[in-house]
PDB file of C-alpha atoms in Angstrom:
ATOM      1  CA  UNK H   1      -1.628  17.759   0.457  1.00 83.00           C
ATOM      2  CA  UNK H   2       1.226  15.606   1.680  1.00 90.00           C
ATOM      3  CA  UNK H   3       3.142  16.232   4.878  1.00 93.00           C
ATOM      4  CA  UNK H   4       6.777  15.251   5.369  1.00 92.00           C
ATOM      5  CA  UNK H   5       8.392  15.773   1.957  1.00 93.00           C
ATOM      6  CA  UNK H   6      11.884  17.282   2.239  1.00 96.00           C
ATOM      7  CA  UNK H   7      12.975  19.807  -0.394  1.00 96.00           C
ATOM      8  CA  UNK H   8      16.362  21.429  -0.953  1.00 96.00           C
ATOM      9  CA  UNK H   9      16.794  24.733  -2.754  1.00 96.00           C
ATOM     10  CA  UNK H  10      20.031  25.310  -4.697  1.00 97.00           C
ATOM     11  CA  UNK H  11      21.134  28.679  -6.029  1.00 96.00           C
ATOM     12  CA  UNK H  12      21.921  28.640  -9.760  1.00 96.00           C
ATOM     13  CA  UNK H  13      24.692  30.845 -11.130  1.00 94.00           C
ATOM     14  CA  UNK H  14      25.421  31.033 -14.874  1.00 93.00           C
ATOM     15  CA  UNK H  15      23.254  27.939 -15.420  1.00 91.00           C
ATOM     16  CA  UNK H  16      25.117  25.821 -12.839  1.00 93.00           C
ATOM     17  CA  UNK H  17      23.532  24.760  -9.545  1.00 94.00           C
ATOM     18  CA  UNK H  18      25.599  25.126  -6.389  1.00 93.00           C
ATOM     19  CA  UNK H  19      27.050  21.934  -4.882  1.00 95.00           C
ATOM     20  CA  UNK H  20      25.390  22.519  -1.497  1.00 95.00           C
ATOM     21  CA  UNK H  21      21.770  23.544  -0.932  1.00 96.00           C
ATOM     22  CA  UNK H  22      21.095  27.104   0.097  1.00 95.00           C
ATOM     23  CA  UNK H  23      18.360  25.866   2.447  1.00 95.00           C
ATOM     24  CA  UNK H  24      15.899  23.019   3.005  1.00 96.00           C
ATOM     25  CA  UNK H  25      12.230  22.862   3.950  1.00 95.00           C
ATOM     26  CA  UNK H  26       9.736  20.164   4.950  1.00 95.00           C
ATOM     27  CA  UNK H  27       6.112  20.175   3.799  1.00 95.00           C
ATOM     28  CA  UNK H  28       3.561  20.805   6.548  1.00 94.00           C
ATOM     29  CA  UNK H  29       0.110  19.200   6.862  1.00 92.00           C
ATOM     30  CA  UNK H  30      -1.204  21.551   4.154  1.00 93.00           C
ATOM     31  CA  UNK H  31       1.490  20.272   1.756  1.00 91.00           C
ATOM     32  CA  UNK H  32       3.380  23.569   1.659  1.00 93.00           C
ATOM     33  CA  UNK H  33       7.127  23.990   2.046  1.00 93.00           C
ATOM     34  CA  UNK H  34       8.140  27.635   2.350  1.00 93.00           C
ATOM     35  CA  UNK H  35      11.438  29.228   1.363  1.00 94.00           C
ATOM     36  CA  UNK H  36      11.516  32.818   2.539  1.00 91.00           C
ATOM     37  CA  UNK H  37      13.795  35.856   2.156  1.00 90.00           C
ATOM     38  CA  UNK H  38      15.253  34.762  -1.169  1.00 93.00           C
ATOM     39  CA  UNK H  39      17.081  37.210  -3.366  1.00 94.00           C
ATOM     40  CA  UNK H  40      15.870  37.472  -6.970  1.00 95.00           C
ATOM     41  CA  UNK H  41      17.526  34.966  -9.260  1.00 95.00           C
ATOM     42  CA  UNK H  42      17.538  31.390 -10.521  1.00 96.00           C
ATOM     43  CA  UNK H  43      17.152  28.374  -8.212  1.00 96.00           C
ATOM     44  CA  UNK H  44      16.835  24.612  -8.478  1.00 96.00           C
ATOM     45  CA  UNK H  45      14.192  22.917  -6.285  1.00 96.00           C
ATOM     46  CA  UNK H  46      15.012  19.253  -5.565  1.00 96.00           C
ATOM     47  CA  UNK H  47      12.855  16.829  -3.615  1.00 95.00           C
ATOM     48  CA  UNK H  48      15.206  14.910  -1.320  1.00 95.00           C
ATOM     49  CA  UNK H  49      12.711  12.720   0.571  1.00 93.00           C
ATOM     50  CA  UNK H  50       9.148  11.797  -0.347  1.00 91.00           C
ATOM     51  CA  UNK H  51       6.404  11.508   2.265  1.00 89.00           C
ATOM     52  CA  UNK H  52       5.824   8.032   3.716  1.00 83.00           C
ATOM     53  CA  UNK H  53       4.044   5.798   1.195  1.00 83.00           C
ATOM     54  CA  UNK H  54       5.115   7.846  -1.839  1.00 88.00           C
ATOM     55  CA  UNK H  55       7.956   7.960  -4.358  1.00 87.00           C
ATOM     56  CA  UNK H  56       9.817  11.015  -5.610  1.00 90.00           C
ATOM     57  CA  UNK H  57       8.881  11.834  -9.194  1.00 87.00           C
ATOM     58  CA  UNK H  58      11.706  11.807 -11.733  1.00 89.00           C
ATOM     59  CA  UNK H  59      11.241  15.528 -12.379  1.00 90.00           C
ATOM     60  CA  UNK H  60      11.304  16.527  -8.690  1.00 91.00           C
ATOM     61  CA  UNK H  61      14.291  14.261  -8.034  1.00 90.00           C
ATOM     62  CA  UNK H  62      16.291  15.818 -10.880  1.00 93.00           C
ATOM     63  CA  UNK H  63      15.256  19.336  -9.922  1.00 94.00           C
ATOM     64  CA  UNK H  64      12.769  21.952 -11.024  1.00 95.00           C
ATOM     65  CA  UNK H  65      14.028  25.332 -12.176  1.00 95.00           C
ATOM     66  CA  UNK H  66      12.506  28.263 -10.273  1.00 95.00           C
ATOM     67  CA  UNK H  67      12.903  31.975 -11.038  1.00 95.00           C
ATOM     68  CA  UNK H  68      12.440  34.424  -8.164  1.00 94.00           C
ATOM     69  CA  UNK H  69      11.538  37.995  -9.171  1.00 93.00           C
ATOM     70  CA  UNK H  70      11.625  40.955  -6.807  1.00 91.00           C
ATOM     71  CA  UNK H  71       8.293  41.457  -5.055  1.00 88.00           C
ATOM     72  CA  UNK H  72       6.773  38.223  -6.400  1.00 90.00           C
ATOM     73  CA  UNK H  73       6.080  34.795  -4.969  1.00 90.00           C
ATOM     74  CA  UNK H  74       6.975  31.750  -7.032  1.00 91.00           C
ATOM     75  CA  UNK H  75       4.898  28.585  -6.578  1.00 92.00           C
ATOM     76  CA  UNK H  76       5.654  25.086  -7.790  1.00 92.00           C
ATOM     77  CA  UNK H  77       3.381  22.060  -7.478  1.00 92.00           C
ATOM     78  CA  UNK H  78       5.153  18.734  -7.089  1.00 93.00           C
ATOM     79  CA  UNK H  79       3.202  15.499  -7.439  1.00 91.00           C
ATOM     80  CA  UNK H  80       4.401  12.301  -5.824  1.00 89.00           C
ATOM     81  CA  UNK H  81       3.272   8.881  -6.936  1.00 87.00           C
ATOM     82  CA  UNK H  82       1.782   6.650  -4.232  1.00 88.00           C
ATOM     83  CA  UNK H  83       3.576   3.370  -3.656  1.00 87.00           C
ATOM     84  CA  UNK H  84       1.075   0.613  -4.351  1.00 89.00           C
ATOM     85  CA  UNK H  85       1.242  -3.050  -3.480  1.00 89.00           C
ATOM     86  CA  UNK H  86      -0.727  -6.250  -3.740  1.00 90.00           C
ATOM     87  CA  UNK H  87      -1.867  -8.980  -1.392  1.00 93.00           C
ATOM     88  CA  UNK H  88      -2.036 -12.514  -2.780  1.00 93.00           C
ATOM     89  CA  UNK H  89      -4.110 -15.034  -0.827  1.00 94.00           C
ATOM     90  CA  UNK H  90      -3.581 -18.767  -1.337  1.00 93.00           C
ATOM     91  CA  UNK H  91      -6.216 -21.066   0.163  1.00 92.00           C
ATOM     92  CA  UNK H  92      -5.186 -24.603   1.160  1.00 92.00           C
ATOM     93  CA  UNK H  93      -6.643 -27.427   3.202  1.00 89.00           C
ATOM     94  CA  UNK H  94      -6.276 -31.119   3.904  1.00 88.00           C
ATOM     95  CA  UNK H  95      -7.188 -33.328   0.962  1.00 83.00           C
ATOM     96  CA  UNK H  96      -9.698 -36.169   1.238  1.00 78.00           C
ATOM     97  CA  UNK H  97      -6.895 -38.731   0.938  1.00 81.00           C
ATOM     98  CA  UNK H  98      -4.307 -36.821   2.969  1.00 80.00           C
ATOM     99  CA  UNK H  99      -1.794 -34.162   2.039  1.00 85.00           C
ATOM    100  CA  UNK H 100      -2.562 -30.504   1.362  1.00 88.00           C
ATOM    101  CA  UNK H 101      -4.560 -29.300  -1.624  1.00 90.00           C
ATOM    102  CA  UNK H 102      -5.236 -25.883  -3.181  1.00 92.00           C
ATOM    103  CA  UNK H 103      -8.815 -24.783  -2.571  1.00 93.00           C
ATOM    104  CA  UNK H 104     -10.817 -22.860  -5.171  1.00 95.00           C
ATOM    105  CA  UNK H 105     -14.094 -21.276  -4.115  1.00 95.00           C
ATOM    106  CA  UNK H 106     -13.062 -19.530  -0.882  1.00 94.00           C
ATOM    107  CA  UNK H 107     -14.099 -15.874  -0.672  1.00 96.00           C
ATOM    108  CA  UNK H 108     -12.090 -13.181   1.125  1.00 96.00           C
ATOM    109  CA  UNK H 109     -12.757  -9.517   1.704  1.00 96.00           C
ATOM    110  CA  UNK H 110     -10.150  -6.947   2.666  1.00 97.00           C
ATOM    111  CA  UNK H 111     -10.688  -4.767   5.737  1.00 97.00           C
ATOM    112  CA  UNK H 112      -8.962  -1.557   6.809  1.00 97.00           C
ATOM    113  CA  UNK H 113      -6.778  -1.258   9.883  1.00 96.00           C
ATOM    114  CA  UNK H 114      -9.886  -0.582  12.013  1.00 97.00           C
ATOM    115  CA  UNK H 115     -10.949  -4.191  11.191  1.00 96.00           C
ATOM    116  CA  UNK H 116     -14.440  -2.989  10.229  1.00 95.00           C
ATOM    117  CA  UNK H 117     -14.268  -0.850   7.088  1.00 97.00           C
ATOM    118  CA  UNK H 118     -14.326  -2.866   3.862  1.00 97.00           C
ATOM    119  CA  UNK H 119     -11.484  -1.753   1.571  1.00 96.00           C
ATOM    120  CA  UNK H 120     -12.276  -4.305  -1.142  1.00 97.00           C
ATOM    121  CA  UNK H 121     -15.347  -6.546  -1.426  1.00 97.00           C
ATOM    122  CA  UNK H 122     -15.073 -10.322  -1.357  1.00 96.00           C
ATOM    123  CA  UNK H 123     -13.086 -12.036  -4.103  1.00 96.00           C
ATOM    124  CA  UNK H 124     -13.172 -15.783  -4.775  1.00 96.00           C
ATOM    125  CA  UNK H 125     -10.093 -18.006  -5.061  1.00 95.00           C
ATOM    126  CA  UNK H 126      -9.489 -19.495  -8.508  1.00 96.00           C
ATOM    127  CA  UNK H 127      -8.585 -23.071  -9.514  1.00 95.00           C
ATOM    128  CA  UNK H 128      -5.081 -22.489  -8.075  1.00 95.00           C
ATOM    129  CA  UNK H 129      -6.637 -21.496  -4.745  1.00 94.00           C
ATOM    130  CA  UNK H 130      -5.562 -17.864  -5.226  1.00 95.00           C
ATOM    131  CA  UNK H 131      -7.000 -14.400  -5.375  1.00 95.00           C
ATOM    132  CA  UNK H 132      -5.197 -11.055  -5.307  1.00 95.00           C
ATOM    133  CA  UNK H 133      -6.040  -7.578  -4.062  1.00 95.00           C
ATOM    134  CA  UNK H 134      -4.218  -5.093  -6.324  1.00 94.00           C
ATOM    135  CA  UNK H 135      -3.187  -1.416  -6.250  1.00 92.00           C
ATOM    136  CA  UNK H 136      -3.289  -0.964  -2.494  1.00 92.00           C
ATOM    137  CA  UNK H 137      -1.634   1.950  -0.688  1.00 89.00           C
ATOM    138  CA  UNK H 138       0.933   1.036   1.956  1.00 87.00           C
ATOM    139  CA  UNK H 139      -0.655   0.245   5.318  1.00 89.00           C
ATOM    140  CA  UNK H 140      -2.161  -2.406   7.559  1.00 93.00           C
ATOM    141  CA  UNK H 141      -5.057  -4.519   6.332  1.00 95.00           C
ATOM    142  CA  UNK H 142      -7.009  -7.562   7.505  1.00 96.00           C
ATOM    143  CA  UNK H 143      -8.211 -10.501   5.417  1.00 95.00           C
ATOM    144  CA  UNK H 144     -11.542 -12.020   6.367  1.00 95.00           C
ATOM    145  CA  UNK H 145     -12.876 -15.215   4.847  1.00 95.00           C
ATOM    146  CA  UNK H 146     -16.544 -14.745   3.948  1.00 95.00           C
ATOM    147  CA  UNK H 147     -17.221 -18.143   2.320  1.00 95.00           C
ATOM    148  CA  UNK H 148     -15.413 -21.467   2.655  1.00 93.00           C
ATOM    149  CA  UNK H 149     -15.047 -23.988  -0.156  1.00 92.00           C
ATOM    150  CA  UNK H 150     -17.553 -26.852  -0.152  1.00 89.00           C
ATOM    151  CA  UNK H 151     -16.628 -29.428   2.472  1.00 88.00           C
ATOM    152  CA  UNK H 152     -14.491 -27.027   4.544  1.00 90.00           C
ATOM    153  CA  UNK H 153     -15.097 -24.967   7.691  1.00 90.00           C
ATOM    154  CA  UNK H 154     -15.247 -21.171   7.445  1.00 91.00           C
ATOM    155  CA  UNK H 155     -12.361 -19.505   9.278  1.00 87.00           C
ATOM    156  CA  UNK H 156     -13.497 -16.748  11.631  1.00 82.00           C
ATOM    157  CA  UNK H 157      -9.953 -15.406  11.962  1.00 90.00           C
ATOM    158  CA  UNK H 158      -8.985 -11.878  10.913  1.00 94.00           C
ATOM    159  CA  UNK H 159      -5.572 -12.200   9.268  1.00 93.00           C
ATOM    160  CA  UNK H 160      -3.329  -9.113   9.526  1.00 93.00           C
ATOM    161  CA  UNK H 161      -1.313  -8.078   6.478  1.00 92.00           C
ATOM    162  CA  UNK H 162       1.125  -5.142   6.399  1.00 89.00           C
ATOM    163  CA  UNK H 163       2.166  -3.552   3.113  1.00 88.00           C
ATOM    164  CA  UNK H 164       5.268  -1.430   3.578  1.00 83.00           C
ATOM    165  CA  UNK H 165       7.749   0.134   1.220  1.00 77.00           C
ATOM    166  CA  UNK H 166      10.836  -2.019   0.883  1.00 68.00           C
ATOM    167  CA  UNK H 167      12.492   0.051  -1.832  1.00 62.00           C
ATOM    168  CA  UNK H 168      11.411  -2.172  -4.713  1.00 59.00           C
ATOM    169  CA  UNK H 169       9.064  -1.315  -7.523  1.00 57.00           C
ATOM    170  CA  UNK H 170       6.655  -4.157  -6.753  1.00 58.00           C
ATOM    171  CA  UNK H 171       5.482  -4.720  -3.225  1.00 68.00           C
ATOM    172  CA  UNK H 172       3.585  -7.952  -2.733  1.00 70.00           C
ATOM    173  CA  UNK H 173       2.639  -9.853   0.370  1.00 78.00           C
ATOM    174  CA  UNK H 174       1.616 -13.502   0.095  1.00 81.00           C
ATOM    175  CA  UNK H 175      -0.631 -15.135   2.705  1.00 81.00           C
ATOM    176  CA  UNK H 176      -1.514 -18.816   2.835  1.00 83.00           C
ATOM    177  CA  UNK H 177      -4.726 -19.583   4.706  1.00 83.00           C
ATOM    178  CA  UNK H 178      -5.607 -23.133   5.763  1.00 83.00           C
ATOM    179  CA  UNK H 179      -9.133 -24.460   6.250  1.00 76.00           C
ATOM    180  CA  UNK H 180     -10.134 -27.582   8.137  1.00 80.00           C
ATOM    181  CA  UNK H 181     -12.393 -30.159   6.531  1.00 79.00           C
ATOM    182  CA  UNK H 182     -15.967 -30.373   7.758  1.00 78.00           C
ATOM    183  CA  UNK H 183     -16.476 -33.449   9.865  1.00 73.00           C
ATOM    184  CA  UNK H 184     -18.887 -35.897   8.349  1.00 65.00           C
ATOM    185  CA  UNK H 185     -21.298 -37.208  10.978  1.00 62.00           C
ATOM    186  CA  UNK H 186     -21.702 -40.991  11.128  1.00 61.00           C
ATOM    187  CA  UNK H 187     -24.680 -42.261   9.160  1.00 63.00           C
ATOM    188  CA  UNK H 188     -27.884 -42.425  11.147  1.00 65.00           C
ATOM    189  CA  UNK H 189     -29.880 -45.585  10.643  1.00 65.00           C
ATOM    190  CA  UNK H 190     -33.307 -46.608  11.871  1.00 69.00           C
ATOM    191  CA  UNK H 191     -33.689 -46.535  15.626  1.00 65.00           C
ATOM    192  CA  UNK H 192     -34.420 -49.957  17.149  1.00 68.00           C
ATOM    193  CA  UNK H 193     -37.124 -49.529  19.811  1.00 67.00           C
ATOM    194  CA  UNK H 194     -36.526 -51.727  22.818  1.00 64.00           C
TER     195      UNK H 194
END
């Protein structure tokens, strides 16, 4: 059940829908939008606005024909498609001879907005230093590094990422995460007793 969808109901006369809606309704927390006190006849139900995080289906956007008969209730089920996105993580760090290099072998897990619940288990960056979390509903997430590449320090930082609908078909957020190199301690030789 989705709350917040806006529907318009148009009266249909001789197969032609009216230019202006007869009335509108918004779905409640149970997903229902009610149109009451309608006279028997033909109507066109059009979804005008989808709930946050969802898209209007082609059928609901074009309109669904509804017939109202005296003494009967007509019900229509409209399904919206969730808007899904992806988060691409690129791991970089200082190279051994300077500059920045892509780092394979870092592992990241994806946490929910509460910063505790694991949404996706750890994934490891590939040879391009990247991994991607796919098919995610819109919302706020946190990236947490669970393993650093050899020779680099694990980052304890929780990195916030927000996926939000921007009106495009593909929603992707890219995050570049930098690791520091582990410091190599100076070699320890034999101790000279004095």
